[in-house]
Amino acid sequence: MDGYATHEVLNQPGALHDIDLFSSDRPLTEAVAAFGAGWAAPHLAATGASAGSARVQHLARQANRHLPELRTHDRFGHRADVVEFHPAYHELMGLVFGQATHSFAWTHQQPGAHVARAALSYLWNQGENGVCCPMGMTHASIAALRHDAAQLAEWGPRINRAAYDPAVAAPQAKRGLTVGMAMTEKQGGSDLRATITTAAPATARRGTGAEYRLTGHKWFFSVPMSDLFLTLAQTESGLSCFLAPGWLPDGTRNRLKLQRLKDKCGNKSNASSEVEFHGLHATLLGEEGRGIRTIIEMAHLTRLDFAVGSSGLMRQAVSQAVHHTTRRRAFQRSLVDLPIMRAVVADLAIESEAHLWMSMRLAWALDRSAADPAEALLSRICTPVAKYWSCKRAPAVVAEALECHGGNGFIADHLMERLYREAPLNGIWEGTGNVICLDVLRSMAREPETVGAFLDEVGQARGAHPRLDAYAADLAHRLRDPAGLEPVARQVVERMALALQASLLLRHAPAAVSDAFCSTRLDGDWGHAFGALPRGVETGAIVERAGVGMAA
Ligand SMILES: Cc1cc2nc3c(=O)[nH]c(=O)nc-3n(C[C@H](O)[C@H](O)[C@H](O)COP(=O)(O)OP(=O)(O)OC[C@H]3O[C@@H](n4cnc5c(N)ncnc54)[C@H](O)[C@@H]3O)c2cc1C
């Protein structure tokens, strides 16, 4: 008896923690090896053990309970514009940045470096999502800085240091840096050309690196304590991209005023603010009037990171579901041995593995883009495909996995509750679903060769499954003329994602998983809810493969 006079605590599975999230994840270790990043396994295993530790789960719970607070003024009445965090958040940031999750792809020159970094992100998206926003933006900022060799040389090495420094100081004085991105204004986030913040030259110098002063606002500014941030403002030549420090070299706050913090549905440990710029000191990055072109390269990386992140969320949800249903008993059997429950968990596992392979394949395409034009085309067209589909599926997967836990899953003590509130977010920032689908169509229209690169990739599995052959042929027909696809853009992009996932599973996953995927997702015998599988699916083998929780 553990302290109750009335009853014993029975049949409660306990927490799934203190596991190496990398080594215990068979599909992930296989994907990392298949896409050229096996050399990073020791670092991934160390990070997997950290992100999967009881300590990180404790810190994540604390950081999401004790939320960031905005302090606009100090006690003497001066503007301060700082955000104060619980120590748990700083500890988490120290771990994620200390493990080079933001910089691994830039500091390792080997092929597979982007795959390894994507795997790091996948692991941390199972640890705590609130640190993944600054981690992902800091990683991606290097792509935008490449528009200016001098600014890249100045900041790149500092950004890439494997360190987090919470000090309130100018970036020049800090051990490690975080980078944010403030684009969205009140009147429009998707339509960035509607930006009304203005930038005026501060000196006679023009061109990238020139000093400007910015006046206006941003409606969303996550990570307001970031040491540097990228932002957009209108110049005489149009919308332009700027790099601004959070603090000036003399240690004073750059000319910005934090208005308030957003009270968010999820992602609560991370601060997201509203901000006004009052003559913000900033330098032009890239050409005047080409701001979207400059920042879009950063967005390409953050979009991949959200596909990876949503895949990580799904993996964590499935791991929790396998763990719980394996240990919880009802009607004299483990839940997972009840045929309907086994079908639900297997279906979730199929879904999760499909997203993993898609996101890692696109990280591999990114890795090889510089050397192989076909890989660059694939990355261009399929990164938004993956962003759309993985972000769309994550909330559905998490909701079903939550239900596998019965009432416990809905209670705020449980990790599932946090995943549930987190899951829709990746579909919103860095481009909502519609905007992302339109981006896919735009790629096809501007670079018709992207369609061929996509179909060639899907065709790598030609002959492996009749359903995929028929599905790919139909898709090739639909994509013959991208003009006029806008009203059916979601249908087309969804089909592209499913064809890509099927092709990858047929080439890389066991037949139990790939056959089940093709016979359900490719116009197959499948219901609208998870678990509505046809007869004959090898659910036992699929659940066995998915489960870190299976080894009791
Ligand atoms: C927690 C959180 C943190 C954020 N942090 C940041 C940040 O740090 N920096 C930053 O810049 N932004 C940030 N954002 C903002 C986010 O990027 C925007 O909310 C997003 O881009 C959508 O813009 P919007 O909110 O203005 O919606 P809108 O652009 O008004 O879109 C509303 C709806 O209309 C649809 N829509 C828009 N255009 C079209 C079209 N052409 N065709 C069809 N449908 C369309 C969209 O898909 C969407 O469903 C954050 C958002 C959240 C929720």
Coordinates of C-alpha atoms and ligand atoms in Angstrom, one line a residue:
M1 CA 0.0 0.0 0.0
D2 CA 1.5 3.4 -0.9
G3 CA -0.2 5.7 1.5
Y4 CA -3.9 5.2 0.7
A5 CA -6.2 3.7 3.4
T6 CA -8.9 2.9 0.8
H7 CA -7.1 1.3 -2.1
E8 CA -3.9 0.4 -3.9
V9 CA -2.8 2.2 -7.0
L10 CA -3.1 -0.5 -9.7
N11 CA -2.9 -0.7 -13.4
Q12 CA -1.3 2.7 -14.0
P13 CA 1.5 2.4 -16.6
G14 CA 3.8 5.1 -15.2
A15 CA 5.8 7.6 -17.2
L16 CA 7.8 6.9 -20.3
H17 CA 11.1 8.6 -19.6
D18 CA 14.8 8.1 -19.2
I19 CA 15.1 6.6 -22.7
D20 CA 17.5 7.4 -25.5
L21 CA 15.0 8.8 -28.0
F22 CA 17.5 8.1 -30.9
S23 CA 18.8 4.6 -30.2
S24 CA 15.3 3.3 -29.2
D25 CA 13.7 4.6 -32.4
R26 CA 14.2 2.0 -35.1
P27 CA 12.8 4.0 -38.0
L28 CA 14.8 7.0 -37.1
T29 CA 18.1 5.1 -36.8
E30 CA 17.4 3.5 -40.2
A31 CA 16.5 6.8 -41.8
V32 CA 19.7 8.5 -40.5
A33 CA 21.8 5.7 -41.8
A34 CA 20.0 5.6 -45.2
F35 CA 20.5 9.3 -45.8
G36 CA 24.2 9.5 -45.1
A37 CA 24.3 10.6 -41.4
G38 CA 25.2 7.4 -39.7
W39 CA 28.5 9.1 -38.7
A40 CA 26.5 11.4 -36.4
A41 CA 25.0 8.5 -34.4
P42 CA 27.1 9.1 -31.2
H43 CA 26.0 12.7 -31.0
L44 CA 22.4 11.8 -31.8
A45 CA 22.4 9.1 -29.1
A46 CA 23.7 11.5 -26.5
T47 CA 21.1 14.1 -27.5
G48 CA 18.4 11.4 -27.6
A49 CA 19.3 10.4 -24.0
S50 CA 19.1 14.1 -22.9
A51 CA 15.9 15.0 -24.7
G52 CA 14.3 11.7 -23.4
S53 CA 15.4 12.1 -19.8
A54 CA 13.1 12.5 -16.8
R55 CA 15.0 15.7 -16.1
V56 CA 14.0 17.3 -19.4
Q57 CA 10.3 16.2 -18.9
H58 CA 10.5 17.8 -15.4
L59 CA 12.0 21.0 -16.8
A60 CA 9.4 21.1 -19.7
R61 CA 6.6 20.8 -17.2
Q62 CA 8.0 23.6 -15.0
A63 CA 8.7 25.9 -18.0
N64 CA 5.1 25.5 -19.2
R65 CA 3.6 26.1 -15.8
H66 CA 5.7 29.1 -14.8
L67 CA 5.3 31.3 -17.9
P68 CA 7.5 34.0 -19.2
E69 CA 6.7 37.5 -17.9
L70 CA 7.2 40.8 -19.6
R71 CA 8.9 43.5 -17.6
T72 CA 8.4 46.8 -19.6
H73 CA 10.0 49.0 -16.9
D74 CA 12.6 48.7 -14.2
R75 CA 11.7 49.8 -10.6
F76 CA 13.0 53.3 -11.3
G77 CA 10.7 53.9 -14.2
H78 CA 13.2 53.3 -17.1
R79 CA 12.1 51.2 -20.0
A80 CA 13.5 47.7 -19.7
D81 CA 11.6 45.7 -22.3
V82 CA 12.9 42.4 -21.1
V83 CA 11.2 39.0 -20.6
E84 CA 11.9 37.0 -17.5
F85 CA 11.8 33.2 -17.7
H86 CA 11.7 30.5 -15.2
P87 CA 15.1 28.9 -14.6
A88 CA 13.8 25.7 -16.2
Y89 CA 13.5 27.4 -19.5
H90 CA 17.1 28.7 -19.4
E91 CA 18.3 25.2 -18.5
L92 CA 16.4 23.7 -21.5
M93 CA 17.8 26.4 -23.8
G94 CA 21.3 25.6 -22.4
L95 CA 20.8 22.0 -23.3
V96 CA 19.4 22.5 -26.8
F97 CA 21.9 25.1 -27.9
G98 CA 24.8 23.3 -26.0
Q99 CA 24.0 20.2 -28.1
A100 CA 24.4 22.3 -31.3
T101 CA 20.9 21.5 -32.4
H102 CA 20.9 25.0 -34.0
S103 CA 24.2 24.8 -35.7
F104 CA 25.2 21.2 -36.4
A105 CA 24.5 21.4 -40.2
W106 CA 26.8 24.5 -40.5
T107 CA 29.7 23.3 -38.3
H108 CA 30.0 19.8 -39.9
Q109 CA 31.0 19.7 -43.6
Q110 CA 30.3 16.0 -44.2
P111 CA 27.4 14.9 -46.4
G112 CA 24.5 14.1 -44.2
A113 CA 25.0 17.1 -41.9
H114 CA 21.5 18.5 -42.6
V115 CA 20.1 15.0 -42.0
A116 CA 21.9 14.8 -38.7
R117 CA 20.6 18.3 -37.7
A118 CA 17.1 17.4 -38.7
A119 CA 17.4 14.3 -36.5
L120 CA 18.5 16.5 -33.6
S121 CA 15.5 18.7 -34.2
Y122 CA 13.2 15.6 -34.4
L123 CA 14.6 14.5 -31.0
W124 CA 14.1 17.9 -29.3
N125 CA 10.6 18.2 -30.6
Q126 CA 9.9 15.3 -28.4
G127 CA 11.6 16.9 -25.5
E128 CA 10.2 20.4 -25.3
N129 CA 8.7 22.4 -28.2
G130 CA 9.1 25.8 -26.6
V131 CA 12.9 25.8 -27.2
C132 CA 12.5 24.5 -30.8
C133 CA 11.3 27.9 -32.1
P134 CA 14.5 29.8 -31.2
M135 CA 16.6 26.8 -32.1
G136 CA 15.0 26.5 -35.6
M137 CA 15.2 30.2 -36.3
T138 CA 18.8 30.5 -35.2
H139 CA 19.7 27.6 -37.4
A140 CA 17.9 29.0 -40.4
S141 CA 19.2 32.6 -40.0
I142 CA 22.5 31.5 -41.6
A143 CA 20.7 31.1 -45.0
A144 CA 19.6 34.7 -44.9
L145 CA 22.9 36.0 -43.8
R146 CA 24.5 34.4 -46.8
H147 CA 23.2 37.4 -48.8
D148 CA 26.0 39.5 -47.2
A149 CA 29.4 38.0 -46.9
A150 CA 30.5 40.7 -44.4
Q151 CA 27.5 40.2 -42.0
L152 CA 27.9 36.5 -42.3
A153 CA 31.6 36.7 -41.4
E154 CA 30.7 38.9 -38.5
W155 CA 27.8 36.9 -37.0
G156 CA 28.0 33.4 -38.5
P157 CA 30.7 32.0 -36.2
R158 CA 29.1 33.6 -33.1
I159 CA 25.6 32.2 -34.0
N160 CA 27.1 28.7 -34.6
R161 CA 28.8 28.5 -31.2
A162 CA 27.3 25.6 -29.2
A163 CA 26.3 27.8 -26.3
Y164 CA 23.4 29.7 -24.8
D165 CA 23.9 32.9 -22.9
P166 CA 20.8 34.4 -21.2
A167 CA 22.7 37.7 -20.2
V168 CA 20.9 40.9 -21.1
A169 CA 23.8 42.4 -23.2
A170 CA 24.8 43.4 -26.7
P171 CA 25.4 40.4 -28.9
Q172 CA 29.1 41.3 -29.3
A173 CA 29.5 40.6 -25.6
K174 CA 27.9 37.2 -25.4
R175 CA 29.1 33.6 -25.5
G176 CA 26.1 32.3 -27.5
L177 CA 23.4 33.9 -29.6
T178 CA 19.8 33.3 -30.5
V179 CA 18.2 34.8 -33.6
G180 CA 14.5 35.7 -34.1
M181 CA 12.4 36.7 -37.1
A182 CA 9.7 39.5 -36.9
M183 CA 7.6 39.7 -40.1
T184 CA 3.9 39.5 -39.3
E185 CA 2.0 42.8 -38.8
K186 CA -1.5 43.4 -37.7
Q187 CA -2.9 44.0 -41.2
G188 CA -1.4 40.8 -42.7
G189 CA 0.9 37.9 -42.1
S190 CA 0.5 35.9 -45.2
D191 CA 0.5 38.9 -47.4
L192 CA 3.9 40.4 -46.4
R193 CA 3.8 43.0 -49.2
A194 CA 1.2 44.7 -47.1
T195 CA 3.9 45.6 -44.5
I196 CA 3.6 49.2 -43.3
T197 CA 6.8 49.4 -41.1
T198 CA 9.2 51.8 -42.8
A199 CA 13.0 52.1 -43.0
A200 CA 14.9 55.3 -43.5
P201 CA 18.6 55.4 -44.3
A202 CA 20.7 56.6 -41.4
T203 CA 23.8 57.4 -43.5
A204 CA 24.7 58.2 -47.1
R205 CA 25.8 54.6 -47.6
R206 CA 23.5 52.3 -49.6
G207 CA 23.5 48.6 -50.3
T208 CA 23.7 45.6 -48.0
G209 CA 25.2 46.3 -44.6
A210 CA 24.0 50.0 -44.7
E211 CA 22.5 51.4 -41.5
Y212 CA 18.8 52.2 -41.3
R213 CA 16.2 53.3 -38.7
L214 CA 12.9 51.4 -38.6
T215 CA 9.6 52.7 -37.5
G216 CA 6.4 50.7 -37.1
H217 CA 5.2 47.5 -35.4
K218 CA 5.1 43.7 -35.5
W219 CA 2.1 41.8 -34.3
F220 CA 4.0 38.6 -33.7
F221 CA 7.6 38.6 -32.5
S222 CA 8.6 35.3 -30.9
V223 CA 11.8 35.1 -28.9
P224 CA 11.8 38.8 -28.1
M225 CA 15.0 38.2 -26.1
S226 CA 16.8 37.1 -29.2
D227 CA 20.2 38.8 -29.6
L228 CA 19.6 39.4 -33.3
F229 CA 16.5 39.3 -35.4
L230 CA 15.5 39.6 -39.0
T231 CA 12.7 41.9 -40.0
L232 CA 11.0 43.5 -43.0
A233 CA 10.3 47.1 -43.7
Q234 CA 9.4 49.3 -46.7
T235 CA 12.1 51.5 -48.2
E236 CA 11.8 53.7 -51.3
S237 CA 12.6 50.6 -53.3
G238 CA 10.0 48.4 -51.7
L239 CA 10.0 45.7 -49.1
S240 CA 13.5 45.0 -47.7
C241 CA 15.1 42.7 -45.2
F242 CA 17.0 44.0 -42.2
L243 CA 19.1 42.5 -39.4
A244 CA 18.7 44.2 -36.0
P245 CA 20.5 43.5 -32.7
G246 CA 18.3 43.2 -29.6
W247 CA 20.8 45.4 -27.7
L248 CA 23.2 48.1 -29.0
P249 CA 26.9 48.0 -28.5
D250 CA 26.6 50.4 -25.5
G251 CA 24.4 47.9 -23.7
T252 CA 21.1 49.8 -24.1
R253 CA 18.0 48.1 -25.6
N254 CA 17.7 48.7 -29.3
R255 CA 14.9 51.2 -30.0
L256 CA 12.0 48.8 -29.6
K257 CA 9.1 48.6 -27.1
L258 CA 7.5 45.3 -26.2
Q259 CA 3.8 45.9 -25.9
R260 CA 2.7 42.6 -24.4
L261 CA 3.2 38.9 -24.5
K262 CA 0.7 36.7 -26.4
D263 CA -1.4 34.5 -24.2
K264 CA -1.1 31.4 -26.4
C265 CA -3.0 28.1 -26.7
G266 CA 0.3 26.1 -26.6
N267 CA 4.1 26.7 -27.0
K268 CA 3.7 28.5 -23.7
S269 CA 7.3 28.3 -22.4
N270 CA 8.5 30.3 -25.4
A271 CA 7.6 34.0 -25.3
S272 CA 5.8 35.6 -28.3
S273 CA 5.4 39.3 -28.1
E274 CA 3.9 42.3 -29.9
V275 CA 6.5 45.1 -30.5
E276 CA 6.8 48.6 -31.7
F277 CA 9.9 49.9 -33.4
H278 CA 10.8 53.5 -32.6
G279 CA 13.8 54.2 -34.8
L280 CA 15.1 50.7 -34.5
H281 CA 18.8 50.4 -35.4
A282 CA 19.2 47.9 -38.2
T283 CA 21.4 47.0 -41.2
L284 CA 20.1 46.2 -44.7
L285 CA 20.5 42.5 -45.5
G286 CA 20.6 41.8 -49.3
E287 CA 19.3 44.2 -51.8
E288 CA 16.8 47.0 -51.1
G289 CA 13.4 46.0 -52.4
R290 CA 14.2 42.3 -52.5
G291 CA 13.3 41.6 -48.8
I292 CA 11.1 38.6 -49.5
R293 CA 13.8 37.0 -51.7
T294 CA 16.3 37.4 -48.9
I295 CA 14.2 36.1 -46.1
I296 CA 12.6 33.3 -48.1
E297 CA 15.8 31.2 -47.9
M298 CA 15.5 31.3 -44.1
A299 CA 11.9 30.4 -44.4
H300 CA 12.7 27.4 -46.6
L301 CA 14.8 26.0 -43.7
T302 CA 12.3 26.8 -41.0
R303 CA 9.5 25.2 -43.1
L304 CA 11.6 22.0 -43.3
D305 CA 12.1 22.3 -39.6
F306 CA 8.4 22.4 -39.0
A307 CA 7.8 19.3 -41.1
V308 CA 10.6 17.6 -39.0
G309 CA 9.1 19.1 -35.8
S310 CA 5.6 17.8 -36.6
S311 CA 7.1 14.4 -37.4
G312 CA 8.8 14.5 -34.0
L313 CA 5.5 15.5 -32.3
M314 CA 3.8 12.5 -33.9
R315 CA 6.6 10.2 -32.9
Q316 CA 6.4 11.2 -29.3
A317 CA 2.6 10.8 -29.4
V318 CA 2.9 7.3 -30.8
S319 CA 5.6 6.3 -28.3
Q320 CA 3.4 7.4 -25.5
A321 CA 0.4 5.5 -26.9
V322 CA 2.4 2.3 -27.4
H323 CA 3.8 2.7 -23.9
H324 CA 0.4 3.2 -22.3
T325 CA -1.5 0.6 -24.2
T326 CA 1.1 -2.0 -23.6
R327 CA 1.1 -1.6 -19.9
R328 CA -2.5 -0.7 -19.2
R329 CA -4.9 -3.7 -18.9
A330 CA -8.7 -3.9 -19.5
F331 CA -10.9 -6.9 -19.8
Q332 CA -8.0 -9.2 -18.7
R333 CA -5.7 -8.1 -21.5
S334 CA -3.2 -5.4 -22.3
L335 CA -5.0 -2.6 -24.2
V336 CA -2.8 -3.1 -27.2
D337 CA -3.8 -6.7 -27.5
L338 CA -7.5 -5.8 -28.0
P339 CA -7.9 -6.0 -31.8
I340 CA -9.5 -2.5 -32.3
M341 CA -6.9 -0.8 -30.1
R342 CA -4.1 -2.6 -31.9
A343 CA -5.4 -1.3 -35.2
V344 CA -5.5 2.2 -33.9
V345 CA -2.0 2.2 -32.6
A346 CA -0.7 0.5 -35.7
D347 CA -2.4 3.0 -37.9
L348 CA -0.8 5.9 -35.9
A349 CA 2.6 4.2 -36.2
I350 CA 2.3 3.9 -40.0
E351 CA 1.4 7.5 -40.2
S352 CA 4.3 8.6 -38.0
E353 CA 6.9 6.6 -39.8
A354 CA 5.7 7.9 -43.2
H355 CA 6.3 11.5 -42.0
L356 CA 9.7 10.6 -40.6
W357 CA 10.9 9.3 -43.9
M358 CA 9.6 12.2 -45.8
S359 CA 11.2 14.8 -43.6
M360 CA 14.6 13.1 -43.5
R361 CA 14.6 12.6 -47.2
L362 CA 14.1 16.3 -47.7
A363 CA 16.9 17.1 -45.2
W364 CA 19.0 14.8 -47.4
A365 CA 17.9 16.7 -50.5
L366 CA 18.9 19.9 -48.8
D367 CA 22.3 18.4 -48.1
R368 CA 22.9 17.5 -51.7
S369 CA 21.3 20.6 -53.3
A370 CA 24.6 22.4 -53.9
A371 CA 26.1 19.5 -55.9
D372 CA 23.0 18.0 -57.6
P373 CA 20.4 20.2 -59.4
A374 CA 17.8 17.5 -59.3
E375 CA 18.1 17.4 -55.5
A376 CA 17.7 21.2 -55.4
L377 CA 14.5 21.0 -57.4
L378 CA 13.2 18.2 -55.2
S379 CA 14.0 20.3 -52.1
R380 CA 12.3 23.3 -53.6
I381 CA 9.0 21.6 -54.5
C382 CA 8.7 19.0 -51.7
T383 CA 9.8 21.0 -48.6
P384 CA 6.4 22.9 -48.7
V385 CA 4.6 19.6 -49.5
A386 CA 6.1 18.1 -46.4
K387 CA 5.4 21.3 -44.3
Y388 CA 1.8 21.2 -45.4
W389 CA 1.1 17.5 -44.9
S390 CA 3.1 16.8 -41.7
C391 CA 1.7 19.9 -40.0
K392 CA -1.9 18.9 -41.1
R393 CA -1.5 15.4 -39.8
A394 CA 0.1 16.1 -36.5
P395 CA -3.0 17.4 -34.7
A396 CA -5.1 14.3 -35.8
V397 CA -2.3 11.9 -34.7
V398 CA -1.9 13.6 -31.4
A399 CA -5.6 13.7 -30.7
E400 CA -6.0 10.0 -31.4
A401 CA -2.9 9.1 -29.4
L402 CA -4.3 11.1 -26.5
E403 CA -7.5 9.1 -26.6
C404 CA -5.5 5.9 -26.3
H405 CA -4.6 7.1 -22.8
G406 CA -8.3 7.5 -21.7
G407 CA -8.8 10.3 -19.2
N408 CA -5.2 10.5 -18.1
G409 CA -4.3 11.9 -21.5
F410 CA -6.5 14.9 -21.1
I411 CA -5.1 15.9 -17.8
A412 CA -2.5 18.7 -17.7
D413 CA 0.0 16.6 -15.7
H414 CA 0.4 14.5 -18.8
L415 CA 2.8 15.1 -21.7
M416 CA -0.1 14.4 -24.1
E417 CA -2.0 17.5 -23.1
R418 CA 0.9 19.6 -24.0
L419 CA 1.4 17.9 -27.3
Y420 CA -2.3 18.4 -28.0
R421 CA -2.1 22.2 -27.5
E422 CA 1.2 22.4 -29.4
A423 CA 0.2 20.3 -32.5
P424 CA -1.8 22.9 -34.5
L425 CA 0.9 25.6 -34.3
N426 CA 3.4 24.3 -36.9
G427 CA 0.6 24.6 -39.5
I428 CA 0.2 28.3 -38.8
W429 CA 3.6 29.9 -38.5
E430 CA 6.0 30.1 -41.5
G431 CA 3.0 29.8 -43.8
T432 CA -0.5 28.5 -43.2
G433 CA -1.8 25.5 -45.1
N434 CA -3.3 27.5 -48.0
V435 CA -0.3 29.7 -48.4
I436 CA 2.0 26.7 -48.4
C437 CA -0.1 24.9 -51.0
L438 CA 0.0 28.0 -53.2
D439 CA 3.8 28.0 -52.8
V440 CA 3.9 24.5 -54.2
L441 CA 1.9 25.6 -57.3
R442 CA 4.2 28.6 -57.6
S443 CA 7.3 26.4 -57.7
M444 CA 5.7 24.3 -60.4
A445 CA 4.8 27.3 -62.5
R446 CA 8.1 29.1 -62.1
E447 CA 10.3 26.0 -62.5
P448 CA 8.4 23.3 -64.4
E449 CA 11.4 21.0 -64.0
T450 CA 10.4 20.6 -60.3
V451 CA 7.5 18.4 -61.4
G452 CA 9.9 16.1 -63.2
A453 CA 12.2 16.0 -60.2
F454 CA 9.3 15.1 -57.9
L455 CA 7.9 12.4 -60.3
D456 CA 11.4 10.9 -60.7
E457 CA 11.8 10.6 -57.0
V458 CA 8.4 8.9 -56.6
G459 CA 9.3 6.7 -59.6
Q460 CA 12.3 5.3 -57.7
A461 CA 9.8 2.7 -56.3
R462 CA 8.1 1.9 -59.6
G463 CA 7.0 -1.7 -59.7
A464 CA 7.2 -2.1 -56.0
H465 CA 3.4 -1.8 -55.4
P466 CA 0.6 -1.7 -58.0
R467 CA -1.3 0.9 -56.0
L468 CA 1.6 3.3 -56.1
D469 CA 2.1 2.8 -59.8
A470 CA -1.5 3.7 -60.5
Y471 CA -1.5 6.6 -58.0
A472 CA 1.7 8.1 -59.5
A473 CA 0.4 7.8 -63.1
D474 CA -2.8 9.6 -62.1
L475 CA -0.8 12.3 -60.3
A476 CA 1.5 12.8 -63.3
H477 CA -1.7 13.4 -65.3
R478 CA -3.0 15.9 -62.8
L479 CA 0.3 17.8 -62.7
R480 CA 0.6 18.0 -66.5
D481 CA -0.8 21.6 -66.5
P482 CA -0.3 23.4 -63.1
A483 CA -2.3 26.4 -64.3
G484 CA -5.8 26.3 -62.9
L485 CA -4.9 24.0 -60.0
E486 CA -5.5 26.6 -57.3
P487 CA -9.1 25.5 -56.4
V488 CA -7.8 21.9 -55.9
A489 CA -4.4 22.8 -54.5
R490 CA -4.9 21.1 -51.2
Q491 CA -6.0 17.9 -52.9
V492 CA -3.0 17.9 -55.3
V493 CA -0.4 18.7 -52.5
E494 CA -1.9 16.0 -50.3
R495 CA -1.6 13.5 -53.1
M496 CA 2.0 14.5 -53.7
A497 CA 2.8 14.0 -50.1
L498 CA 1.2 10.5 -50.0
A499 CA 2.9 9.4 -53.2
L500 CA 6.3 10.5 -51.9
Q501 CA 5.7 8.8 -48.6
A502 CA 4.6 5.6 -50.2
S503 CA 7.7 5.6 -52.5
L504 CA 10.0 6.1 -49.5
L505 CA 8.3 3.5 -47.4
L506 CA 8.5 0.9 -50.2
R507 CA 12.2 1.5 -50.6
H508 CA 13.2 1.8 -46.9
A509 CA 10.6 0.4 -44.5
P510 CA 9.6 -3.2 -43.8
A511 CA 6.8 -4.6 -46.1
A512 CA 4.3 -4.7 -43.2
V513 CA 4.5 -0.9 -42.9
S514 CA 4.7 0.0 -46.6
D515 CA 2.0 -2.5 -47.7
A516 CA -0.4 -1.2 -45.1
F517 CA 0.4 2.4 -46.1
C518 CA -0.3 1.8 -49.8
S519 CA -3.4 -0.3 -49.3
T520 CA -5.0 2.4 -47.1
R521 CA -3.6 5.9 -48.0
L522 CA -3.5 5.4 -51.8
D523 CA -7.2 5.5 -52.6
G524 CA -7.5 2.3 -50.5
D525 CA -9.8 0.5 -48.1
W526 CA -9.6 2.9 -45.2
G527 CA -12.0 4.9 -43.0
H528 CA -11.8 8.5 -41.9
A529 CA -10.5 7.8 -38.4
F530 CA -7.3 6.2 -37.4
G531 CA -7.7 2.4 -36.8
A532 CA -10.2 1.9 -39.6
L533 CA -7.8 -0.5 -41.3
P534 CA -8.8 -3.3 -43.7
R535 CA -8.3 -7.0 -42.8
G536 CA -4.9 -8.5 -43.2
V537 CA -2.7 -5.6 -42.0
E538 CA 0.2 -7.0 -39.8
T539 CA -0.7 -4.7 -36.9
G540 CA 1.5 -6.7 -34.4
A541 CA 4.7 -6.3 -36.4
I542 CA 3.9 -2.6 -37.0
V543 CA 3.3 -1.8 -33.3
E544 CA 6.4 -3.9 -32.4
R545 CA 8.5 -1.8 -34.7
A546 CA 7.2 1.5 -33.4
G547 CA 7.4 0.9 -29.7
V548 CA 10.1 2.1 -27.4
G549 CA 7.4 1.1 -24.8
M550 CA 7.2 -2.5 -26.0
A551 CA 10.1 -3.8 -24.0
A552 CA 8.4 -4.0 -20.6
Ligands
LIG1 C1 2.5 31.4 -31.5 C2 2.8 32.1 -32.7 C3 4.1 32.7 -32.9 C4 4.4 33.4 -34.0 N1 5.6 34.0 -34.1 C5 5.9 34.7 -35.1 C6 7.2 35.4 -35.2 O1 8.1 35.2 -34.4 N2 7.5 36.1 -36.3 C7 6.6 36.3 -37.3 O2 6.8 37.1 -38.2 N3 5.3 35.8 -37.2 C8 5.0 35.0 -36.2 N4 3.8 34.4 -36.1 C9 2.8 34.8 -37.1 C10 2.5 33.8 -38.1 O3 3.6 33.6 -39.0 C11 1.2 34.3 -38.9 O4 0.1 34.2 -37.9 C12 0.9 33.5 -40.1 O5 1.9 33.7 -41.1 C13 -0.5 33.8 -40.7 O6 -0.6 35.2 -40.8 P1 -1.9 36.0 -40.2 O7 -2.0 35.6 -38.8 O8 -1.8 37.4 -40.5 O9 -3.1 35.3 -41.0 P2 -3.7 35.7 -42.4 O10 -2.6 36.0 -43.4 O11 -4.8 36.7 -42.2 O12 -4.4 34.3 -42.8 C14 -5.7 34.0 -42.3 C15 -6.2 32.8 -43.1 O13 -6.3 33.1 -44.5 C16 -5.6 32.2 -45.3 N5 -5.1 32.9 -46.5 C17 -4.2 33.9 -46.5 N6 -3.9 34.2 -47.8 C18 -4.5 33.4 -48.6 C19 -4.6 33.1 -50.0 N7 -3.9 33.9 -50.8 N8 -5.4 32.1 -50.4 C20 -6.1 31.4 -49.6 N9 -6.0 31.5 -48.3 C21 -5.3 32.5 -47.8 C22 -4.6 31.6 -44.5 O14 -4.2 30.3 -44.9 C23 -5.2 31.6 -43.1 O15 -6.0 30.4 -43.0 C24 3.4 33.6 -35.0 C25 2.2 33.0 -34.9 C26 1.9 32.3 -33.8 C27 0.5 31.7 -33.7

